[in-house]
Amino acid sequence: MPDKKSKRKLLLQGNEACAMGAIDAGCRFFGGYPITPSTEIAELLSEELPKVGGKFIQMEDELGSICACIGASIAGSKSLTATSGPGFSLMQEGIGYGCLTETPVVIVNVMRGGPSTGLPTCTAQGDMQQSRFGTHGDHEIIVLSASNVKECYDNTIKAFNFAEKYRTPVILLLDEVVAHMRQNVELPARSELVIINRKKPEVHPDWYVPYDRDLQVPVLADFGEGYRYNVTGLIHDDLGYPTNDTSEIEALTSRIMRKIEDSTDDICTAELIDCENPDVIVIAFGSVVLSAREAIRKVHLKNTRQNQRITKLKKLWPFKKDWRPARIGLVKLETIWPFPDKILDQLIESCRNTCKKIIVAEMSFGQVFREIERINRGRLPLDGYFQVNGELAYPEAIFKKITGVLS
């Protein structure tokens, strides 16, 4: 194993990068049930976790898996589970329990076609809304995505950091293409990583308040270190005991919402590529970003040829009108929830007089499109490319959408 100061150049699959990111983030517990297309995460961690003193357990199903991870986290271990499609649906009750008990845990959901058993070996992005609203009740949650192998590694670490910082479940939303894609990557030296570890209570156990309403994110004590407190899926008071007191109910539910809502500047990111005065903006996440990049490359190639042709014509006909190549912007969504409203609102406002259209490309029937429509508020024309046939989004189809706007 390379020392902590060495960078690592590796040929990795997205799922493998995710597993390595988990270990480098300090994950020492995995509870899961194998399911395509996420299984490689469990396979690699079953080999690697014992080498660093961690625990791997294959549970009887996905609900058991998320519950095992929550228990391990309360006992002090950074915990991970990985699943897909119907497994993610089964986990929803446990995810809600994690939100209410404010238990840090990371869930990787590698999306495949659905609903139900759906398309086990094919890709999709139809879990985007489920990752936010899959479990019942008012709560916030953090959901990240990745569009290449390196981001699978980086954003797994980021997911663990957010889980510990905000004491909440965090979901990393991959799609089958990114999870099974292989790329050469250079991973940073472990000594260069920024890792957030859980704070320890500094008060005597008799004075410990596990759900202190006066703190945005109360400190979580590890079970077994002398701090005794009640953990329940019922709405509870500051000490963790069930309550029907309306003031205590409102205080708890408001705080678990606010701790995420008030931190969107820290949590939300989106990469804006060539988005200064664009003629067209393409918005995508996951593997669709790769297809959008290829489509935009083809538009630029077409622009170059058109420019060469017009340059030749102007030599023969100097009075021909000048021609400007089209500018195509790309927005890569990195944080899915909370949705990066502020970033997109500012972008739309900045280019509302120049941009002809926003194209939302995704592998679902408009789950991202609805959010963009909400933020846009009619300022720019909107169009969508929705591919739901289990295959990687076609660059040619996105190319046609873009050139259709420019023609």
XYZ file of C-alpha atoms in Angstrom, residues 66 109 119 122-123 146 149 173 183 193 223 235 244 250 253 288 308 327 376:
19
model
C -29.255 0.627 6.517
C -27.412 4.467 -4.763
C -33.547 -3.000 -15.671
C -29.016 -0.825 -17.486
C -28.637 2.822 -16.612
C -20.583 12.107 -9.765
C -14.497 7.998 -11.818
C -26.313 9.233 -6.447
C -10.780 5.605 -16.248
C -7.129 14.883 2.110
C -22.361 4.622 22.455
C -40.406 12.655 17.750
C -46.202 15.129 22.369
C -41.804 22.171 16.454
C -38.592 19.357 13.197
C -25.220 12.564 -19.149
C -13.440 28.310 -42.346
C -21.402 29.765 -27.474
C -36.427 29.650 -14.193
